[in-house]
Amino acid sequence: MSEFKLQHLVAELLKSLGGKNSPEKLVENLQKSINNSTGKECSGSQVAIQNYVQRIAEDLKNSEPFLSKFEDLKQKNVDCLGPYVQLLYQISQDSGVKSLLYKMAKQHTASEQKTEITRDDLPQVRNRLRREALKKSQNDSYSTSILNVSTTLPRASTPSVTSWVQRRPTLSWDFSCQSFSSYCAAVPAVSQENILIEDLLNVLIGLPGCYIEAEELNDLYGPRTFKINDNVPLPLQELVKQILPIASHYSIIQRFTEEKMRFEFGQVNNALAEVMNSILKEHIIYITQLQDEFLSDNLNLQKLWFYVQKRLHSLGITANIASTISKSDARGGKVLSLLHDHIIGSIGDERTQQRCVGLMEAACVPYMKMLGMWIYRGIISDPISEFLVKDNEVIQKEDMPVDYSADYWDKKYSIEREKIPKFLESVADIILKAGKYLNVIRQCGKPVKNKIRPILYKIEEKHYIEAIENAYKFASQTLLDLVVKEKDLLGRLKSVKHYFLLDQGDFIVAFLTLCEKELSKDVGDVIQGRIESLMDLALRLSSAISDPYKDDLRTELLPYDLQFQMLKILTIQTNLEQDFRTSYDRQKLLVIDSFAFSYEVHWPLSLILNRKSLACYQMIFRHLFYCKYVERMICQVWKCNKVAKKFHFEDAQHYRTAFALRQRMLHCVQNLEYHMMVEVIEPHWCLFLQRIAKVNNVDEILACHCDFLDSCLKDCMLTIPPILRTVTKLLSICVEFCQFMQRTQQYFVEAELGSLPNSLYESFNQNEKAFQEKPPSPMETVPSFKDQIALFDVQFSVALINLLDQINDLNRDSSEHDRLFNLLYRLDFNSFYTGHLMKKDFSGLKIGSSG
């Protein structure tokens, strides 16, 4: 510790204790005692400290906390621990110091208990505060209190200062003090005019007079009334009454400026109050000039009225604007809207319009600066929340979840309609887009080099509308070039189409071949990393190896199948939504039911390929991929059934129905795929490319992309729940049929040929593992091969006829689903199902049941 600090502490201690000794002498004695005891400290200080600690502990009722604290400080090598323990020992031995400390602690505890407030005491405290506030308001002048109390709290983190009028009420220029002198009845009537003129000159600048008294306000923002002494002659009273409205206008403007100068009322109100304050200064200068005329004996009441009536109109306009803004508690854009209404309403009155335009131009300066920062830099500089664009971001982009891109574009920036100035309503949307575009460019680390033009308010809209539109065009084109050219948007979209819309055929075939066994397993029995490795191998073995974005493809195992996912989406905000809130039983899912591709997209392309659009791609992919999987199963059954060529003609007749059903199933699934891939996705894709080549901004790209996905989902029948259920049922019947044929293949081949041919043995064993099914229980009655095929035939035919009827009913009332007519024709070629086959199936069902 330095000598100066030690001397300062000793002086403070002497001052507290009331000592009269010199601090310098005490410090000198302390230093001498320390120097003398330094040599002894090495040998006996530790013993002395332990002795002090032991004596203090003996005097305490519970010495454990003290001893543990001492040991803790000792282990930490705290400086001056020895002298501190010695001081505590001296205090414990001095009864006078102990009694003094006890009294001080008792007083401190009592004060704490007195100031402690519980929840039950809150009503009493609130009532007491109200009474005190009421007394305060009655004692103070009312004209001062209206400028000191604000009914609204600051809406931003800007510093809020207490109004100077509250602390210095006599500094207000709005009749803040009492009359300078009282009325004297001895003044002759002839001399009263000069006193009235002097009073008027004071009242016109907010000072009280002798004959003219300002009355208390009934409305915080209303006009002020005045009371004229009854002894003033009536002609003079009438003349004074004509002049007093100017004082009322002055009072309104003065109250407005003194209140709106504070931070929490916003920059627009601050700027407007500043220009109104300059108007008041001009008014005071003018009254000062009249004061010179009065002192020169060149002014009477008639001349005064002649001089001031020129200012009555302009001050009245300003006071009306101030009163309107204060009563509506307007801030930011709302203030500018009210000023704009006054400008529009004053068309035809040039003087009024000029005054309103002058106020508007001054008030617009901070707002136009915020607008310029937004449309030229993409930055919101709005501490009081006055601007029409609101930033809803709470945390940084890097900390947001994976669906940040969609939330960023849709929710991060929004327009607050009540804060849009009326003269900017027509361009509010492009103002929002211009700043959003620039913000995305800045977050990509790209410099924004646009030509900045000052934005000023003029009566002619073209002055600021043209500047806003030019800024929007620059921002739009810059972001469009960044996304389309530099980030290769079309290349990314084509890459997504290759994998999600099965545009890369050889890759899908290779992937199905490699993952066939994995896809037929339960979800819990597979390792996703293995599927990921097989997908990567399929990419390397197919023509997809030339895709520069192939490494962004990922695999995903969703916890629900496609039908549950689609119905969960389609029932949002409906009565059936609650049915799909429960979690899907993941244990019963096969990999083929839960498998989907995902795609890694980086900023700013994640604005277009966001979470929502990738989910749409996933749903289309799952439907197409499952159809491809079913088609592959049917083709494998066809491949194994080729052994029937070796059967005798009579024996082959027994399997003709099964082979015919297999072919009908293959025809149905292939036509479903053809409809979705060739008649739906490809035309919509070509139309999407044509539209995206003509876009002018990113929002149009988003709209085109959204329309493309919605059209694909609708025409692929994924958004029509009854048809989706029917198609899912059809495909499940096909899967069950394939599994049955694979399971019985070995038995009927051995029955007809005596043994399984070597050429089919290996392929059969491979397919047997791929199409596993739970074997029937011993007590279960197993139907014959013919009856089982007949049952599959009826189920498939009924489901397909149901699908055809649903498509017919769908297009009966509207032409929204015209593309499905082609599918209707292909599935029901030559009325095969809706004609004679329906009767044949029903008759066959009866025969089968009777046999």
PDB file of C-alpha atoms in Angstrom, residues 133-277:
ATOM      1  CA  ALA A 133     -49.059  13.363  -6.231  1.00  0.00           C
ATOM      2  CA  LEU A 134     -52.452  15.030  -5.953  1.00  0.00           C
ATOM      3  CA  LYS A 135     -51.140  17.461  -3.337  1.00  0.00           C
ATOM      4  CA  LYS A 136     -48.153  18.196  -5.548  1.00  0.00           C
ATOM      5  CA  SER A 137     -50.324  18.913  -8.569  1.00  0.00           C
ATOM      6  CA  GLN A 138     -52.554  21.220  -6.536  1.00  0.00           C
ATOM      7  CA  ASN A 139     -49.621  23.211  -5.215  1.00  0.00           C
ATOM      8  CA  ASP A 140     -47.839  23.596  -8.563  1.00  0.00           C
ATOM      9  CA  SER A 141     -49.212  25.612 -11.431  1.00  0.00           C
ATOM     10  CA  TYR A 142     -51.209  23.516 -13.910  1.00  0.00           C
ATOM     11  CA  SER A 143     -49.467  25.008 -16.906  1.00  0.00           C
ATOM     12  CA  THR A 144     -46.164  23.623 -15.660  1.00  0.00           C
ATOM     13  CA  SER A 145     -47.395  20.140 -14.833  1.00  0.00           C
ATOM     14  CA  ILE A 146     -48.730  19.451 -18.333  1.00  0.00           C
ATOM     15  CA  LEU A 147     -45.206  19.705 -19.669  1.00  0.00           C
ATOM     16  CA  ASN A 148     -43.655  17.530 -16.993  1.00  0.00           C
ATOM     17  CA  VAL A 149     -45.838  14.423 -17.046  1.00  0.00           C
ATOM     18  CA  SER A 150     -45.796  12.082 -20.022  1.00  0.00           C
ATOM     19  CA  THR A 151     -48.502   9.404 -20.235  1.00  0.00           C
ATOM     20  CA  THR A 152     -46.296   7.125 -22.297  1.00  0.00           C
ATOM     21  CA  LEU A 153     -43.011   5.457 -21.494  1.00  0.00           C
ATOM     22  CA  PRO A 154     -39.977   5.646 -23.767  1.00  0.00           C
ATOM     23  CA  ARG A 155     -40.280   2.979 -26.462  1.00  0.00           C
ATOM     24  CA  ALA A 156     -36.596   2.525 -27.083  1.00  0.00           C
ATOM     25  CA  SER A 157     -33.328   2.223 -25.235  1.00  0.00           C
ATOM     26  CA  THR A 158     -32.417   5.854 -25.911  1.00  0.00           C
ATOM     27  CA  PRO A 159     -31.590   8.036 -22.911  1.00  0.00           C
ATOM     28  CA  SER A 160     -34.704   9.657 -21.480  1.00  0.00           C
ATOM     29  CA  VAL A 161     -34.083  12.873 -19.576  1.00  0.00           C
ATOM     30  CA  THR A 162     -36.392  14.577 -17.135  1.00  0.00           C
ATOM     31  CA  SER A 163     -37.959  17.646 -18.657  1.00  0.00           C
ATOM     32  CA  TRP A 164     -36.166  20.801 -17.614  1.00  0.00           C
ATOM     33  CA  VAL A 165     -39.574  22.362 -17.050  1.00  0.00           C
ATOM     34  CA  GLN A 166     -40.122  19.926 -14.208  1.00  0.00           C
ATOM     35  CA  ARG A 167     -37.012  21.038 -12.336  1.00  0.00           C
ATOM     36  CA  ARG A 168     -37.062  24.703 -13.437  1.00  0.00           C
ATOM     37  CA  PRO A 169     -40.744  25.550 -14.001  1.00  0.00           C
ATOM     38  CA  THR A 170     -40.101  29.282 -14.031  1.00  0.00           C
ATOM     39  CA  LEU A 171     -37.935  28.893 -17.143  1.00  0.00           C
ATOM     40  CA  SER A 172     -40.926  27.904 -19.258  1.00  0.00           C
ATOM     41  CA  TRP A 173     -42.220  30.569 -21.628  1.00  0.00           C
ATOM     42  CA  ASP A 174     -45.811  29.425 -21.201  1.00  0.00           C
ATOM     43  CA  PHE A 175     -47.162  31.557 -18.340  1.00  0.00           C
ATOM     44  CA  SER A 176     -45.133  29.669 -15.783  1.00  0.00           C
ATOM     45  CA  CYS A 177     -45.119  32.333 -13.051  1.00  0.00           C
ATOM     46  CA  GLN A 178     -47.570  34.676 -11.384  1.00  0.00           C
ATOM     47  CA  SER A 179     -48.305  38.274 -12.324  1.00  0.00           C
ATOM     48  CA  PHE A 180     -45.485  40.735 -11.958  1.00  0.00           C
ATOM     49  CA  SER A 181     -47.740  43.300 -10.241  1.00  0.00           C
ATOM     50  CA  SER A 182     -51.325  43.639  -9.166  1.00  0.00           C
ATOM     51  CA  TYR A 183     -54.013  45.860 -10.601  1.00  0.00           C
ATOM     52  CA  CYS A 184     -54.068  49.365  -9.229  1.00  0.00           C
ATOM     53  CA  ALA A 185     -57.504  51.008  -9.246  1.00  0.00           C
ATOM     54  CA  ALA A 186     -56.040  54.508  -8.986  1.00  0.00           C
ATOM     55  CA  VAL A 187     -54.755  54.400 -12.591  1.00  0.00           C
ATOM     56  CA  PRO A 188     -56.889  56.727 -14.716  1.00  0.00           C
ATOM     57  CA  ALA A 189     -58.777  55.224 -17.666  1.00  0.00           C
ATOM     58  CA  VAL A 190     -56.712  57.276 -20.118  1.00  0.00           C
ATOM     59  CA  SER A 191     -53.486  55.561 -18.978  1.00  0.00           C
ATOM     60  CA  GLN A 192     -54.960  52.056 -19.064  1.00  0.00           C
ATOM     61  CA  GLU A 193     -54.284  51.648 -22.780  1.00  0.00           C
ATOM     62  CA  ASN A 194     -50.522  51.857 -22.275  1.00  0.00           C
ATOM     63  CA  ILE A 195     -50.715  49.288 -19.454  1.00  0.00           C
ATOM     64  CA  LEU A 196     -52.840  47.020 -21.684  1.00  0.00           C
ATOM     65  CA  ILE A 197     -50.306  47.301 -24.494  1.00  0.00           C
ATOM     66  CA  GLU A 198     -47.508  46.387 -22.107  1.00  0.00           C
ATOM     67  CA  ASP A 199     -49.598  43.462 -20.825  1.00  0.00           C
ATOM     68  CA  LEU A 200     -50.318  42.287 -24.356  1.00  0.00           C
ATOM     69  CA  LEU A 201     -46.661  42.436 -25.343  1.00  0.00           C
ATOM     70  CA  ASN A 202     -45.876  40.225 -22.339  1.00  0.00           C
ATOM     71  CA  VAL A 203     -48.799  37.850 -22.894  1.00  0.00           C
ATOM     72  CA  LEU A 204     -47.897  37.394 -26.582  1.00  0.00           C
ATOM     73  CA  ILE A 205     -44.584  35.826 -25.509  1.00  0.00           C
ATOM     74  CA  GLY A 206     -45.961  33.726 -22.642  1.00  0.00           C
ATOM     75  CA  LEU A 207     -45.459  36.113 -19.718  1.00  0.00           C
ATOM     76  CA  PRO A 208     -48.298  37.059 -17.337  1.00  0.00           C
ATOM     77  CA  GLY A 209     -49.671  40.557 -17.173  1.00  0.00           C
ATOM     78  CA  CYS A 210     -51.528  42.817 -14.721  1.00  0.00           C
ATOM     79  CA  TYR A 211     -54.865  43.314 -16.468  1.00  0.00           C
ATOM     80  CA  ILE A 212     -54.737  40.050 -18.503  1.00  0.00           C
ATOM     81  CA  GLU A 213     -54.529  36.748 -16.639  1.00  0.00           C
ATOM     82  CA  ALA A 214     -54.000  33.338 -18.192  1.00  0.00           C
ATOM     83  CA  GLU A 215     -56.556  30.802 -16.954  1.00  0.00           C
ATOM     84  CA  GLU A 216     -55.872  27.183 -16.105  1.00  0.00           C
ATOM     85  CA  LEU A 217     -56.113  24.707 -18.951  1.00  0.00           C
ATOM     86  CA  ASN A 218     -59.013  22.291 -19.175  1.00  0.00           C
ATOM     87  CA  ASP A 219     -57.340  20.367 -22.003  1.00  0.00           C
ATOM     88  CA  LEU A 220     -53.657  19.473 -21.926  1.00  0.00           C
ATOM     89  CA  TYR A 221     -53.273  20.262 -25.605  1.00  0.00           C
ATOM     90  CA  GLY A 222     -56.177  22.640 -26.117  1.00  0.00           C
ATOM     91  CA  PRO A 223     -56.212  26.429 -26.548  1.00  0.00           C
ATOM     92  CA  ARG A 224     -55.505  28.681 -23.592  1.00  0.00           C
ATOM     93  CA  THR A 225     -58.113  31.191 -22.427  1.00  0.00           C
ATOM     94  CA  PHE A 226     -57.494  34.545 -20.803  1.00  0.00           C
ATOM     95  CA  LYS A 227     -59.371  36.697 -18.323  1.00  0.00           C
ATOM     96  CA  ILE A 228     -59.421  40.495 -18.713  1.00  0.00           C
ATOM     97  CA  ASN A 229     -59.914  42.684 -15.694  1.00  0.00           C
ATOM     98  CA  ASP A 230     -63.479  43.952 -15.414  1.00  0.00           C
ATOM     99  CA  ASN A 231     -62.312  47.537 -14.824  1.00  0.00           C
ATOM    100  CA  VAL A 232     -60.932  47.729 -18.371  1.00  0.00           C
ATOM    101  CA  PRO A 233     -63.314  49.720 -20.583  1.00  0.00           C
ATOM    102  CA  LEU A 234     -65.462  47.555 -22.870  1.00  0.00           C
ATOM    103  CA  PRO A 235     -64.090  48.949 -26.192  1.00  0.00           C
ATOM    104  CA  LEU A 236     -60.564  48.157 -25.085  1.00  0.00           C
ATOM    105  CA  GLN A 237     -61.663  44.699 -23.941  1.00  0.00           C
ATOM    106  CA  GLU A 238     -63.089  43.875 -27.360  1.00  0.00           C
ATOM    107  CA  LEU A 239     -59.909  45.034 -29.055  1.00  0.00           C
ATOM    108  CA  VAL A 240     -57.777  42.970 -26.660  1.00  0.00           C
ATOM    109  CA  LYS A 241     -59.945  39.890 -27.292  1.00  0.00           C
ATOM    110  CA  GLN A 242     -59.143  40.131 -30.999  1.00  0.00           C
ATOM    111  CA  ILE A 243     -55.402  40.023 -30.233  1.00  0.00           C
ATOM    112  CA  LEU A 244     -55.434  37.303 -27.533  1.00  0.00           C
ATOM    113  CA  PRO A 245     -55.880  34.307 -29.939  1.00  0.00           C
ATOM    114  CA  ILE A 246     -52.273  34.909 -30.983  1.00  0.00           C
ATOM    115  CA  ALA A 247     -51.217  34.343 -27.365  1.00  0.00           C
ATOM    116  CA  SER A 248     -53.292  31.147 -27.307  1.00  0.00           C
ATOM    117  CA  HIS A 249     -51.584  29.901 -30.487  1.00  0.00           C
ATOM    118  CA  TYR A 250     -48.222  30.779 -29.029  1.00  0.00           C
ATOM    119  CA  SER A 251     -49.031  28.806 -25.842  1.00  0.00           C
ATOM    120  CA  ILE A 252     -49.995  25.690 -27.829  1.00  0.00           C
ATOM    121  CA  ILE A 253     -46.812  25.821 -29.900  1.00  0.00           C
ATOM    122  CA  GLN A 254     -44.655  26.472 -26.835  1.00  0.00           C
ATOM    123  CA  ARG A 255     -46.137  23.483 -24.997  1.00  0.00           C
ATOM    124  CA  PHE A 256     -45.554  21.325 -28.064  1.00  0.00           C
ATOM    125  CA  THR A 257     -41.904  22.302 -28.422  1.00  0.00           C
ATOM    126  CA  GLU A 258     -41.096  21.901 -24.732  1.00  0.00           C
ATOM    127  CA  GLU A 259     -42.618  18.417 -24.682  1.00  0.00           C
ATOM    128  CA  LYS A 260     -41.616  17.016 -28.077  1.00  0.00           C
ATOM    129  CA  MET A 261     -37.968  17.978 -27.694  1.00  0.00           C
ATOM    130  CA  ARG A 262     -37.506  14.954 -25.431  1.00  0.00           C
ATOM    131  CA  PHE A 263     -35.875  11.773 -26.776  1.00  0.00           C
ATOM    132  CA  GLU A 264     -38.764   9.399 -26.287  1.00  0.00           C
ATOM    133  CA  PHE A 265     -41.047  11.299 -28.668  1.00  0.00           C
ATOM    134  CA  GLY A 266     -38.892  10.389 -31.638  1.00  0.00           C
ATOM    135  CA  GLN A 267     -36.684  12.099 -34.162  1.00  0.00           C
ATOM    136  CA  VAL A 268     -39.575  13.298 -36.330  1.00  0.00           C
ATOM    137  CA  ASN A 269     -41.221  15.088 -33.413  1.00  0.00           C
ATOM    138  CA  ASN A 270     -37.823  16.449 -32.377  1.00  0.00           C
ATOM    139  CA  ALA A 271     -37.280  17.907 -35.842  1.00  0.00           C
ATOM    140  CA  LEU A 272     -40.803  19.334 -35.974  1.00  0.00           C
ATOM    141  CA  ALA A 273     -40.403  20.855 -32.502  1.00  0.00           C
ATOM    142  CA  GLU A 274     -37.107  22.395 -33.620  1.00  0.00           C
ATOM    143  CA  VAL A 275     -38.661  24.140 -36.617  1.00  0.00           C
ATOM    144  CA  MET A 276     -41.607  25.289 -34.497  1.00  0.00           C
ATOM    145  CA  ASN A 277     -39.142  26.639 -31.967  1.00  0.00           C
TER     146      ASN A 277
END
